[in-house]
Short mmCIF file of C-alpha atoms in Angstrom, two decimals:
data_model
loop_
_atom_site.label_atom_id
_atom_site.label_comp_id
_atom_site.label_asym_id
_atom_site.label_seq_id
_atom_site.Cartn_x
_atom_site.Cartn_y
_atom_site.Cartn_z
CA MET A 1 30.60 6.42 6.69
CA LYS A 2 32.26 3.14 6.63
CA SER A 3 31.34 2.57 10.36
CA LYS A 4 27.86 3.79 9.76
CA LEU A 5 27.51 1.16 6.85
CA ARG A 6 29.03 -1.47 9.22
CA LEU A 7 26.45 -0.56 11.78
CA LEU A 8 23.72 -0.76 9.50
CA LEU A 9 24.82 -4.34 8.29
CA ILE A 10 25.33 -5.54 11.89
CA ASP A 11 21.72 -4.22 12.74
CA ASN A 12 20.01 -5.73 9.81
CA ALA A 13 22.17 -9.01 9.42
CA VAL A 14 19.36 -11.44 10.28
CA VAL A 15 17.25 -9.74 7.50
CA LEU A 16 19.92 -9.53 5.00
CA LEU A 17 20.87 -13.08 5.63
CA PHE A 18 17.38 -14.40 4.89
CA VAL A 19 16.92 -12.19 1.78
CA ALA A 20 20.07 -13.77 0.57
CA ILE A 21 18.84 -17.34 1.21
CA ILE A 22 15.27 -16.61 -0.25
CA ALA A 23 17.12 -15.11 -3.36
CA VAL A 24 19.04 -18.29 -3.71
CA ALA A 25 16.22 -20.65 -3.03
CA ILE A 26 13.56 -19.34 -5.13
CA PRO A 27 15.39 -19.92 -8.39
CA ILE A 28 16.24 -23.34 -7.01
CA SER A 29 12.64 -24.16 -6.35
CA ALA A 30 11.45 -22.90 -9.72
CA MET A 31 8.22 -22.00 -8.30
CA PRO A 32 5.90 -19.63 -10.28
CA LEU A 33 6.18 -16.28 -8.78
CA LYS A 34 2.38 -15.63 -9.13
CA TYR A 35 2.07 -18.61 -6.95
CA LEU A 36 4.57 -17.56 -4.39
CA ALA A 37 2.91 -14.00 -4.30
CA GLN A 38 -0.40 -15.54 -3.40
CA GLU A 39 0.81 -17.65 -0.97
CA ILE A 40 2.64 -14.67 0.93
CA LEU A 41 -0.56 -12.65 0.47
CA THR A 42 -2.61 -15.39 2.20
CA ARG A 43 -0.08 -15.99 4.88
CA LEU A 44 0.35 -12.28 5.73
CA GLY A 45 -3.34 -12.11 6.44
CA ARG A 46 -3.23 -15.38 8.51
CA ASN A 47 -0.32 -14.54 10.58
CA ALA A 48 0.44 -10.96 10.90
CA PHE A 49 -2.15 -10.41 13.57
CA LEU A 50 -0.35 -12.86 15.85
CA VAL A 51 2.95 -11.31 15.25
CA LEU A 52 1.66 -7.77 15.93
CA ALA A 53 0.50 -9.24 19.41
CA LEU A 54 4.15 -9.34 20.34
CA LEU A 55 4.88 -5.66 19.90
CA LEU A 56 3.61 -4.20 23.40
CA PRO A 57 5.55 -6.62 25.95
CA VAL A 58 8.71 -5.62 23.84
CA MET A 59 7.66 -1.99 24.30
CA ALA A 60 7.29 -2.66 28.03
CA GLY A 61 10.70 -4.20 28.30
CA MET A 62 9.30 -7.75 28.78
CA GLY A 63 11.08 -9.20 25.83
CA LEU A 64 9.36 -11.53 23.50
CA ASN A 65 6.10 -12.85 24.88
CA PHE A 66 6.34 -16.53 24.77
CA GLY A 67 3.18 -16.48 26.92
CA MET A 68 1.15 -15.64 23.98
CA VAL A 69 0.21 -19.32 23.76
CA LEU A 70 -2.29 -18.50 26.63
CA GLY A 71 -4.00 -16.20 24.28
CA ALA A 72 -4.01 -18.82 21.53
CA MET A 73 -5.69 -21.35 23.92
CA ALA A 74 -8.33 -18.75 24.92
CA GLY A 75 -9.05 -18.22 21.24
CA GLN A 76 -9.46 -22.03 20.43
CA ILE A 77 -11.90 -22.46 23.46
CA GLY A 78 -13.92 -19.71 21.90
CA LEU A 79 -13.93 -21.52 18.46
CA ILE A 80 -14.94 -24.84 19.95
CA LEU A 81 -17.79 -23.53 21.57
CA VAL A 82 -18.95 -21.54 18.60
CA THR A 83 -18.46 -24.71 16.42
CA ASP A 84 -20.69 -26.72 19.07
CA TRP A 85 -23.27 -24.02 18.92
CA ASN A 86 -23.24 -23.99 15.14
CA VAL A 87 -22.80 -20.16 14.84
CA VAL A 88 -21.40 -19.62 11.23
CA GLY A 89 -19.86 -17.02 9.21
CA ILE A 90 -18.39 -13.65 10.56
CA SER A 91 -20.86 -13.84 13.37
CA GLY A 92 -19.40 -16.91 14.60
CA VAL A 93 -15.81 -15.41 14.41
CA MET A 94 -16.83 -12.37 16.41
CA LEU A 95 -18.77 -14.36 18.97
CA ALA A 96 -15.64 -16.68 19.27
CA ALA A 97 -13.69 -13.41 19.91
CA ILE A 98 -16.21 -12.09 22.66
CA ILE A 99 -16.35 -15.54 24.48
CA SER A 100 -12.74 -15.83 24.52
CA THR A 101 -11.99 -12.32 25.56
CA PRO A 102 -12.71 -12.65 29.26
CA VAL A 103 -10.71 -16.03 29.37
CA ALA A 104 -7.65 -14.26 27.60
CA LEU A 105 -7.73 -11.50 29.85
CA GLY A 106 -7.76 -13.69 32.75
CA LEU A 107 -4.78 -15.65 31.46
CA GLY A 108 -2.95 -12.60 30.70
CA TRP A 109 -3.55 -11.30 34.16
CA VAL A 110 -2.26 -14.53 35.71
CA CYS A 111 0.76 -14.37 33.23
CA GLY A 112 1.35 -10.83 34.08
CA GLN A 113 1.51 -11.50 37.86
CA VAL A 114 3.93 -14.54 37.32
CA LEU A 115 6.22 -12.42 35.18
CA ASN A 116 6.30 -9.77 37.72
CA ARG A 117 7.82 -12.31 39.98
CA ALA A 118 10.39 -13.35 37.47
CA LYS A 119 11.63 -9.82 36.34
CA GLY A 120 14.78 -10.09 34.03
CA ARG A 121 13.59 -13.74 33.10
CA GLU A 122 10.38 -13.00 31.46
CA MET A 123 10.89 -15.04 28.26
CA VAL A 124 11.81 -18.28 29.84
CA THR A 125 9.37 -17.96 32.54
CA GLY A 126 6.60 -17.19 29.76
CA TYR A 127 7.77 -20.20 27.77
CA ILE A 128 7.40 -22.60 30.76
CA LEU A 129 4.21 -20.89 31.81
CA GLY A 130 2.82 -22.01 28.27
CA PHE A 131 3.67 -25.59 28.97
CA PHE A 132 1.94 -25.11 32.55
CA MET A 133 -1.23 -23.64 30.96
CA ASN A 134 -1.24 -26.33 28.25
CA GLY A 135 -1.92 -28.76 30.88
CA ILE A 136 -4.68 -26.96 32.37
CA TYR A 137 -6.12 -26.39 28.80
CA GLN A 138 -5.79 -30.07 28.31
CA LEU A 139 -7.62 -30.87 31.34
CA LEU A 140 -10.38 -28.46 30.29
CA VAL A 141 -10.67 -29.72 26.99
CA LEU A 142 -10.10 -33.33 27.34
CA TYR A 143 -12.17 -33.84 30.48
CA ALA A 144 -14.51 -30.79 31.39
CA MET A 145 -15.90 -30.17 27.96
CA GLY A 146 -18.68 -32.59 27.46
CA MET A 147 -18.71 -33.58 31.19
CA LEU A 148 -19.15 -30.14 33.07
CA ILE A 149 -19.23 -27.89 30.09
CA PRO A 150 -22.21 -29.02 27.92
CA ILE A 151 -21.23 -29.93 24.33
CA ALA A 152 -24.31 -30.80 22.25
CA THR A 153 -22.37 -31.75 18.86
CA PRO A 154 -21.31 -35.39 18.87
CA GLY A 155 -19.26 -34.85 15.84
CA ILE A 156 -16.66 -32.88 18.09
CA LEU A 157 -16.95 -35.13 21.05
CA LEU A 158 -14.56 -38.17 21.59
CA SER A 159 -16.61 -41.54 21.30
CA ARG A 160 -16.36 -41.85 25.27
CA GLY A 161 -18.98 -38.91 25.24
CA TYR A 162 -16.83 -36.25 26.80
CA GLY A 163 -13.58 -34.56 25.66
CA ILE A 164 -12.98 -32.89 22.39
CA ARG A 165 -11.81 -34.57 19.29
CA ASN A 166 -8.04 -34.20 18.21
CA MET A 167 -9.47 -32.36 15.12
CA VAL A 168 -12.18 -30.05 14.89
CA ASP A 169 -13.76 -29.01 11.60
CA LEU A 170 -14.27 -25.36 11.59
CA ILE A 171 -16.34 -25.34 8.44
CA GLY A 172 -18.90 -23.21 9.74
CA VAL A 173 -16.46 -20.13 10.22
CA ARG A 174 -13.75 -21.23 7.67
CA GLN A 175 -12.44 -18.04 5.81
CA SER A 176 -15.29 -16.11 6.68
CA LEU A 177 -13.44 -13.12 7.47
CA ASP A 178 -11.04 -13.71 4.50
CA LYS A 179 -13.87 -14.05 2.08
CA LEU A 180 -15.85 -11.17 3.49
CA LEU A 181 -14.25 -8.78 0.90
CA VAL A 182 -12.14 -10.10 -1.68
CA VAL A 183 -10.45 -7.95 -4.36
CA THR A 184 -8.76 -9.56 -7.27
CA VAL A 185 -5.72 -7.74 -8.61
CA ALA A 186 -3.76 -9.01 -11.46
CA GLY A 187 -4.97 -12.61 -10.81
CA LEU A 188 -4.06 -12.37 -7.00
CA LYS A 189 -6.98 -12.54 -4.56
CA LEU A 190 -6.50 -10.09 -1.79
CA PRO A 191 -8.41 -10.80 1.60
CA VAL A 192 -9.06 -7.06 2.04
CA ALA A 193 -11.17 -7.49 5.30
CA THR A 194 -8.41 -9.27 6.90
CA TYR A 195 -5.90 -6.55 5.83
CA LEU A 196 -8.32 -4.00 7.02
CA VAL A 197 -8.44 -5.72 10.40
CA ILE A 198 -4.58 -5.82 10.49
CA ALA A 199 -4.36 -2.19 9.60
CA ALA A 200 -6.72 -1.37 12.33
CA MET A 201 -4.36 -3.21 14.60
CA CYS A 202 -1.42 -1.37 13.37
CA ALA A 203 -3.35 1.94 13.83
CA PHE A 204 -4.42 1.04 17.36
CA ILE A 205 -0.51 0.48 18.15
CA VAL A 206 0.31 3.43 16.72
CA TRP A 207 -2.22 5.35 18.75
CA PHE A 208 -1.54 3.35 21.76
CA ARG A 209 2.05 4.57 21.86
CA GLY A 210 0.96 8.15 22.28
CA THR A 211 -1.28 7.39 25.31
CA LYS A 212 -0.33 7.62 28.79
CA LEU A 213 -0.28 4.00 29.23
CA GLY A 214 1.84 3.66 26.08
CA GLN A 215 4.21 6.24 27.31
CA ASP A 216 4.35 4.57 30.55
CA MET A 217 4.97 1.31 28.90
CA ARG A 218 7.99 2.75 26.96
CA ALA A 219 9.35 4.33 30.06
CA VAL A 220 9.34 1.00 32.04
CA GLY A 221 10.75 -0.64 28.99
CA GLN A 222 13.67 1.76 28.86
CA ASP A 223 14.50 1.74 32.69
CA ARG A 224 12.21 0.42 35.62
CA ALA A 225 13.97 2.07 38.14
CA VAL A 226 13.66 5.60 36.62
CA ALA A 227 9.86 4.83 35.72
CA THR A 228 9.28 3.87 39.49
CA ALA A 229 11.12 7.04 40.61
CA SER A 230 8.72 8.84 38.08
CA GLY A 231 5.60 7.64 39.76
CA ILE A 232 4.77 5.08 37.25
CA PRO A 233 2.94 1.85 38.65
CA VAL A 234 5.55 -0.42 36.93
CA GLU A 235 4.00 -3.73 37.92
CA ARG A 236 0.54 -2.68 36.89
CA THR A 237 1.95 -1.38 33.68
CA ARG A 238 3.78 -4.55 32.82
CA ILE A 239 0.44 -6.61 33.72
CA MET A 240 -1.32 -4.40 31.32
CA ALA A 241 1.08 -4.91 28.49
CA ILE A 242 1.02 -8.62 28.81
CA MET A 243 -2.86 -8.70 29.07
CA ILE A 244 -3.28 -6.76 26.04
CA SER A 245 -0.90 -8.93 24.18
CA THR A 246 -2.59 -12.10 25.41
CA LEU A 247 -5.82 -10.69 24.17
CA LEU A 248 -4.47 -9.85 20.85
CA ALA A 249 -2.84 -13.23 20.53
CA CYS A 250 -6.21 -14.79 21.29
CA TYR A 251 -7.88 -12.82 18.22
CA GLY A 252 -4.80 -13.54 16.25
CA GLN A 253 -5.18 -17.28 16.80
CA ILE A 254 -8.88 -16.87 15.80
CA ILE A 255 -8.19 -15.08 12.54
CA PHE A 256 -5.26 -17.74 11.97
CA LEU A 257 -7.63 -20.71 12.48
CA GLN A 258 -10.67 -19.35 10.45
CA ASN A 259 -8.19 -19.06 7.67
CA LEU A 260 -6.99 -22.69 8.02
CA GLY A 261 -10.52 -23.97 8.67
CA THR A 262 -9.40 -26.79 10.88
CA LEU A 263 -8.54 -26.82 14.62
CA ASN A 264 -5.86 -29.13 15.89
CA THR A 265 -7.40 -29.23 19.31
CA TYR A 266 -4.24 -30.16 21.33
CA ASN A 267 -1.45 -29.06 19.25
CA SER A 268 -2.45 -25.71 17.29
CA HIS A 269 -1.59 -23.39 20.11
CA GLU A 270 1.89 -25.02 20.68
CA GLN A 271 3.78 -23.52 17.82
CA THR A 272 1.88 -20.18 17.90
CA GLY A 273 4.43 -18.39 20.05
CA MET A 274 7.64 -20.01 18.59
CA PHE A 275 6.72 -19.28 14.86
CA SER A 276 5.34 -15.76 15.73
CA ILE A 277 8.67 -14.90 17.48
CA ALA A 278 10.74 -16.41 14.83
CA ALA A 279 8.92 -14.23 12.27
CA LEU A 280 9.32 -11.18 14.19
CA LEU A 281 13.01 -11.69 14.65
CA ILE A 282 13.64 -12.47 11.02
CA GLY A 283 12.02 -9.21 10.18
CA GLY A 284 15.00 -7.65 11.97
CA ALA A 285 13.39 -7.12 15.81
CA SER A 286 15.32 -7.94 18.76
CA VAL A 287 14.35 -8.58 22.13
CA SER A 288 14.22 -4.74 23.19
CA ARG A 289 13.31 -3.43 19.81
CA ALA A 290 10.43 -4.29 17.59
CA SER A 291 8.33 -2.30 15.18
CA ILE A 292 5.38 -2.74 12.72
CA PRO A 293 7.75 -2.86 9.55
CA ASN A 294 9.54 -5.75 11.50
CA VAL A 295 6.32 -7.64 11.56
CA ILE A 296 5.33 -7.27 7.81
CA ALA A 297 8.81 -7.98 6.55
CA GLY A 298 9.18 -10.94 9.14
CA VAL A 299 6.07 -12.48 8.15
CA VAL A 300 6.73 -12.23 4.49
CA LEU A 301 10.53 -13.46 4.66
CA PHE A 302 9.71 -16.25 7.21
CA HIS A 303 6.66 -17.54 5.08
CA LEU A 304 8.62 -17.28 1.74
CA MET A 305 11.06 -19.74 3.45
CA PHE A 306 8.19 -21.71 4.57
CA VAL A 307 6.78 -22.23 1.09
CA VAL A 308 10.18 -22.37 -0.80
CA SER A 309 12.69 -24.34 1.28
CA PRO A 310 11.06 -27.90 0.93
CA ILE A 311 10.78 -27.61 -2.91
CA ALA A 312 14.17 -26.07 -3.21
CA GLY A 313 15.60 -28.93 -0.90
CA LYS A 314 13.91 -31.42 -3.34
CA ASN A 315 15.23 -29.88 -6.20
CA LEU A 316 18.87 -29.43 -4.80
CA ILE A 317 19.34 -32.82 -3.21
CA GLY A 318 16.38 -34.71 -4.14
CA SER A 319 14.79 -34.69 -0.84
CA ALA A 320 11.94 -32.31 0.29
CA GLN A 321 12.47 -33.57 3.94
CA LEU A 322 15.89 -31.81 3.92
CA GLY A 323 14.21 -28.55 2.99
CA GLU A 324 11.76 -29.16 5.89
CA PHE A 325 14.52 -29.89 8.35
CA PHE A 326 16.14 -26.76 7.12
CA ARG A 327 13.00 -24.89 7.74
CA GLN A 328 12.63 -26.09 11.27
CA PHE A 329 16.44 -25.68 11.86
CA ILE A 330 16.02 -21.97 10.63
CA SER A 331 12.86 -21.31 12.73
CA TYR A 332 14.33 -22.26 16.06
CA GLY A 333 17.99 -21.39 15.26
CA ILE A 334 17.01 -17.72 14.37
CA ILE A 335 15.62 -17.29 17.91
CA ALA A 336 18.71 -18.79 19.63
CA VAL A 337 20.98 -16.60 17.23
CA SER A 338 18.91 -13.34 18.17
CA LEU A 339 19.15 -14.06 21.88
CA VAL A 340 22.72 -14.71 21.85
CA LEU A 341 23.21 -11.60 19.57
CA PHE A 342 21.14 -9.57 21.93
CA SER A 343 23.05 -10.72 25.04
CA TRP A 344 26.48 -10.31 23.46
CA LYS A 345 25.38 -6.96 22.26
CA ARG A 346 24.27 -5.89 25.70
CA LYS A 347 27.39 -7.00 27.12
CA ALA A 348 29.48 -5.21 24.56
CA ASP A 349 27.65 -2.05 25.09
CA VAL A 350 27.99 -2.24 29.02
CA ALA A 351 31.79 -2.81 28.48
CA ALA A 352 32.04 -0.04 25.86
CA SER A 353 30.27 2.36 28.32
CA ARG A 354 32.69 1.25 31.17
CA GLU A 355 35.52 1.87 29.07
CA ALA A 356 34.13 5.39 28.11
CA LEU A 357 33.80 6.16 31.94
CA ARG A 358 37.61 5.32 32.23
CA GLY A 359 38.37 7.86 29.59
CA GLY A 360 38.44 5.73 26.64
CA SER A 361 36.69 5.99 23.32
CA ALA A 362 32.69 6.27 23.27
CA PRO A 363 30.72 2.95 22.82
CA ALA A 364 30.58 2.14 19.16
CA SER A 365 27.10 1.11 18.79
CA GLY A 366 25.77 3.54 21.10
CA PRO A 367 23.42 2.58 24.01
CA SER A 368 21.00 -0.19 23.69
CA LYS A 369 17.75 1.04 22.09
CA GLY A 370 14.74 0.96 24.27
CA GLY A 371 11.48 -0.46 23.36
CA ARG A 372 10.25 1.02 20.08
CA ALA A 373 6.87 -0.16 18.62
CA MET B 1 -16.27 9.12 40.50
CA ILE B 2 -16.10 5.31 41.25
CA ARG B 3 -19.74 4.98 41.05
CA ARG B 4 -19.68 6.67 37.38
CA ARG B 5 -17.05 4.38 36.50
CA LEU B 6 -18.96 1.13 37.70
CA VAL B 7 -22.04 2.50 35.71
CA ALA B 8 -19.90 2.85 32.62
CA ARG B 9 -18.34 -0.39 32.84
CA SER B 10 -21.71 -2.02 33.64
CA ILE B 11 -23.03 -0.46 30.56
CA LEU B 12 -20.07 -1.54 28.58
CA ALA B 13 -20.35 -5.24 29.78
CA ALA B 14 -24.19 -5.08 29.15
CA SER B 15 -23.53 -4.03 25.70
CA ILE B 16 -21.15 -6.51 24.78
CA ALA B 17 -23.38 -9.39 26.37
CA ALA B 18 -26.17 -7.94 23.99
CA LEU B 19 -23.87 -7.88 20.88
CA ALA B 20 -22.80 -11.59 21.63
CA VAL B 21 -26.54 -12.65 22.10
CA LEU B 22 -27.18 -10.68 18.58
CA LEU B 23 -24.18 -12.60 17.12
CA PHE B 24 -25.59 -15.89 18.28
CA VAL B 25 -29.13 -15.37 16.90
CA ARG B 26 -27.84 -13.78 13.53
CA GLY B 27 -25.14 -16.47 13.06
CA LYS B 28 -26.90 -19.54 14.36
CA GLY B 29 -26.77 -22.23 11.56
CA HIS B 30 -29.80 -24.35 10.95
CA ILE B 31 -29.85 -27.70 8.87
CA LEU B 32 -33.23 -27.66 7.23
CA TYR B 33 -34.79 -31.17 6.30
CA LEU B 34 -37.36 -30.14 3.69
CA ASP B 35 -39.67 -33.05 4.04
CA THR B 36 -42.38 -34.04 1.74
CA ASN B 37 -43.71 -36.84 3.86
CA ALA B 38 -47.57 -36.87 4.15
CA VAL B 39 -48.59 -35.51 7.54
CA GLU B 40 -51.87 -36.34 9.69
CA LEU B 41 -53.47 -33.58 11.49
CA GLY B 42 -56.45 -35.22 13.35
CA GLU B 43 -58.62 -36.62 10.69
CA ARG B 44 -56.84 -34.82 7.87
CA ARG B 45 -54.16 -36.18 5.95
CA LEU B 46 -51.86 -33.70 3.95
CA ARG B 47 -49.87 -34.85 1.02
CA ALA B 48 -47.23 -33.10 -1.03
CA PRO B 49 -47.56 -32.77 -4.94
CA GLU B 50 -46.11 -35.69 -6.73
CA LEU B 51 -43.34 -33.20 -7.80
CA SER B 52 -42.55 -29.85 -6.49
CA ALA B 53 -39.46 -27.30 -6.62
CA VAL B 54 -38.54 -25.99 -3.26
CA PHE B 55 -36.55 -22.71 -2.92
CA VAL B 56 -35.00 -21.56 0.29
CA ASP B 57 -34.23 -17.69 0.31
CA GLY B 58 -34.58 -17.63 -3.52
CA LYS B 59 -31.95 -20.56 -3.85
CA ASP B 60 -33.03 -23.70 -5.59
CA ALA B 61 -33.01 -26.39 -3.09
CA GLY B 62 -33.98 -28.98 -5.76
CA GLU B 63 -37.15 -30.79 -7.14
CA MET B 64 -38.68 -33.16 -4.74
CA GLY B 65 -41.08 -36.02 -5.14
CA ARG B 66 -43.29 -37.41 -2.34
CA ALA B 67 -41.86 -38.73 0.80
CA GLU B 68 -38.34 -37.28 0.33
CA ARG B 69 -36.22 -35.29 2.25
CA VAL B 70 -33.66 -32.67 1.06
CA ILE B 71 -31.21 -30.83 3.24
CA ALA B 72 -30.56 -27.15 3.05
CA GLU B 73 -28.08 -25.15 5.36
CA VAL B 74 -29.19 -21.66 6.37
CA ALA B 75 -27.84 -19.13 9.08
CA GLY B 76 -30.06 -16.78 11.02
CA PRO B 77 -33.53 -16.52 12.40
CA ARG B 78 -35.78 -15.86 9.46
CA HIS B 79 -36.06 -17.62 6.11
CA GLU B 80 -38.34 -17.76 3.17
CA ILE B 81 -39.55 -21.13 1.86
CA ARG B 82 -41.27 -21.22 -1.55
CA VAL B 83 -42.83 -24.28 -2.82
CA GLU B 84 -43.87 -24.75 -6.61
CA PRO B 85 -45.92 -27.74 -7.59
CA LEU B 86 -44.54 -28.99 -10.81
CA SER B 87 -47.21 -31.68 -11.13
CA GLY B 88 -50.21 -29.40 -11.41
CA GLU B 89 -51.58 -29.99 -8.03
CA GLY B 90 -52.44 -26.78 -6.18
CA GLU B 91 -50.89 -23.48 -6.08
CA ALA B 92 -47.32 -22.36 -5.24
CA ALA B 93 -46.87 -21.18 -1.69
CA ALA B 94 -44.18 -18.92 -0.16
CA ARG B 95 -43.88 -18.48 3.61
CA SER B 96 -41.37 -16.58 5.86
CA LEU B 97 -40.58 -18.95 8.79
CA LYS B 98 -38.97 -17.98 11.95
CA LEU B 99 -36.48 -20.68 13.23
CA PRO B 100 -35.82 -21.13 16.94
CA ALA B 101 -32.38 -20.18 17.83
CA ALA B 102 -31.98 -23.23 20.03
CA TRP B 103 -32.70 -25.75 17.29
CA THR B 104 -29.80 -26.70 14.99
CA GLU B 105 -31.56 -29.40 12.96
CA ILE B 106 -35.31 -28.54 11.93
CA VAL B 107 -37.88 -30.45 9.97
CA ILE B 108 -39.97 -28.29 7.28
CA SER B 109 -42.99 -30.10 6.57
CA ILE B 110 -43.83 -29.04 3.01
CA PRO B 111 -47.41 -30.43 2.99
CA ALA B 112 -48.19 -28.48 6.02
CA LEU B 113 -46.72 -25.41 4.52
CA LEU B 114 -48.72 -25.80 1.49
CA ALA B 115 -51.79 -26.37 3.54
CA GLY B 116 -51.28 -22.94 5.06
CA GLU B 117 -50.87 -24.60 8.68
CA ALA B 118 -49.43 -22.75 11.55
CA ASP B 119 -45.75 -22.07 11.71
CA GLU B 120 -45.32 -24.63 14.87
CA LEU B 121 -46.78 -27.32 12.64
CA VAL B 122 -44.63 -26.49 9.63
CA VAL B 123 -41.55 -26.17 11.79
CA THR B 124 -40.52 -28.89 14.01
CA ARG B 125 -37.48 -30.13 15.59
CA PHE B 126 -35.76 -32.93 14.06
CA ALA B 127 -35.40 -35.94 16.35
CA ALA B 128 -33.31 -38.83 15.31
CA PRO B 129 -35.24 -42.08 15.16
CA PRO B 130 -34.45 -44.23 18.43
CA GLU B 131 -32.35 -47.32 17.88
CA SER B 132 -34.35 -50.38 18.04
CA ALA B 133 -33.18 -52.70 20.43
CA GLU B 134 -33.75 -55.71 17.97
CA SER B 135 -31.58 -54.18 15.19
CA GLU B 136 -28.23 -55.55 14.71
CA PRO B 137 -25.30 -53.06 15.47
CA ASN B 138 -24.31 -51.34 12.16
CA SER B 139 -27.49 -52.61 10.41
CA PHE B 140 -29.57 -50.23 8.29
CA GLN B 141 -33.34 -50.35 8.23
CA GLN B 142 -35.29 -48.25 6.12
CA ASP B 143 -38.60 -46.81 7.23
CA GLU B 144 -41.16 -47.60 4.70
CA SER B 145 -44.01 -45.64 6.12
CA GLU B 146 -44.35 -42.27 4.70
CA VAL B 147 -46.68 -40.75 7.26
CA ILE B 148 -45.34 -38.86 10.07
CA PRO B 149 -47.86 -37.90 12.63
CA LEU B 150 -47.68 -34.34 13.97
CA ALA B 151 -48.80 -33.23 17.39
CA GLN B 152 -51.31 -30.49 17.21
#
């Protein structure tokens, strides 16, 4: 019983740590609970889809998809074109999604091919691939748009006549999905249409797990050698996982940006992967295990921290900047801690298994769990 | 089997392309310049009422005097423009106008609409006036003429 409780605490250490920090920070910030609730409801709609995009690669044993920034870039290209064509409202959002779909699938395929050549080092490879693709994205947006790709709206072009401005006002599509169906409950505005899209995405993931491809991904995630022996096309399955993840990240970025209403052309995508991964890990996921409840819990906890920490820092020490530093420190630190914990746990499991083979006691924490989405 | 798959994929791609075109047409935003400047059509000179109320899709776009422009933003291909003269000149008129998807900024001539002229005379593409070579940079010159000739 005691060891079960210990295991439960160890498994949920990150979540419990964050709940404790937030429980202390909320009273210090003295922010009204209604305001906090509204912020979280808005941010849940804004970010949940992006974080859901990370689940399939975890299921396929490819770790956390740092390459999701490629999908975010594709989504931004769609939004820039839609803004140039002045297609507004929900039609604009859907058209941006359609335009960016082939771009995201192409980038996902490239990413999958690269990651297949870097098995076991997918996360760092994906991270660096994001930097590489960022250069190509900048070449496209800074030089090709307006020069090779016709851009008719002078307002989004740089004064030299080609290249997109640093900031693009997405006024035409701003909150068009969020405001499609709004229900007010107890004074809180719920963007029901966005929630329905997220719910549909969750239903898709649950359904997908039961399909042949989903089962193949889980098998590949648990053991590549066994999966290969079973006749599963491992490399193709991994590419599919990354392509779907990149496509979902693309749609997630479109949902994210239509909520914000402003596109920071050269920076919006850069933090997408980092913040989504941090949110997922804060929700209790690990490199090899992530689920839909992890996504919801992570987005709520991470964004509560986002909202509360600057004000709490200001009230506690008199400097909001400190809270901001703390927030940054937590975002990046949690990723490092999770990776270290995962590595440490995997080594401990291997050591315990070897010990058991020599006739010692069974591993305390059991074998590493396979991908679960 | 491969051929059937190819056909299915082609149908899917064509459906998505058709959906994209539909979304483009349905969601295309237009900036309407509701214009009460007088227009000349050959020998005829059409003038707007002294004061009129203009409605776009039932929404009040504002009261307009002569030689004024009011901006209205709409999305989609077809919109109803209704003009009600408030100064007692002529009858109210309403017209459902089809806007070309390729045009973003469009001038709607209120005098031409009230005179019952053809759609292509009522709906014209907005063209920014060319910059005068004599004008100083950053200078602003108001165009005093209230007559805008329309090509027939």
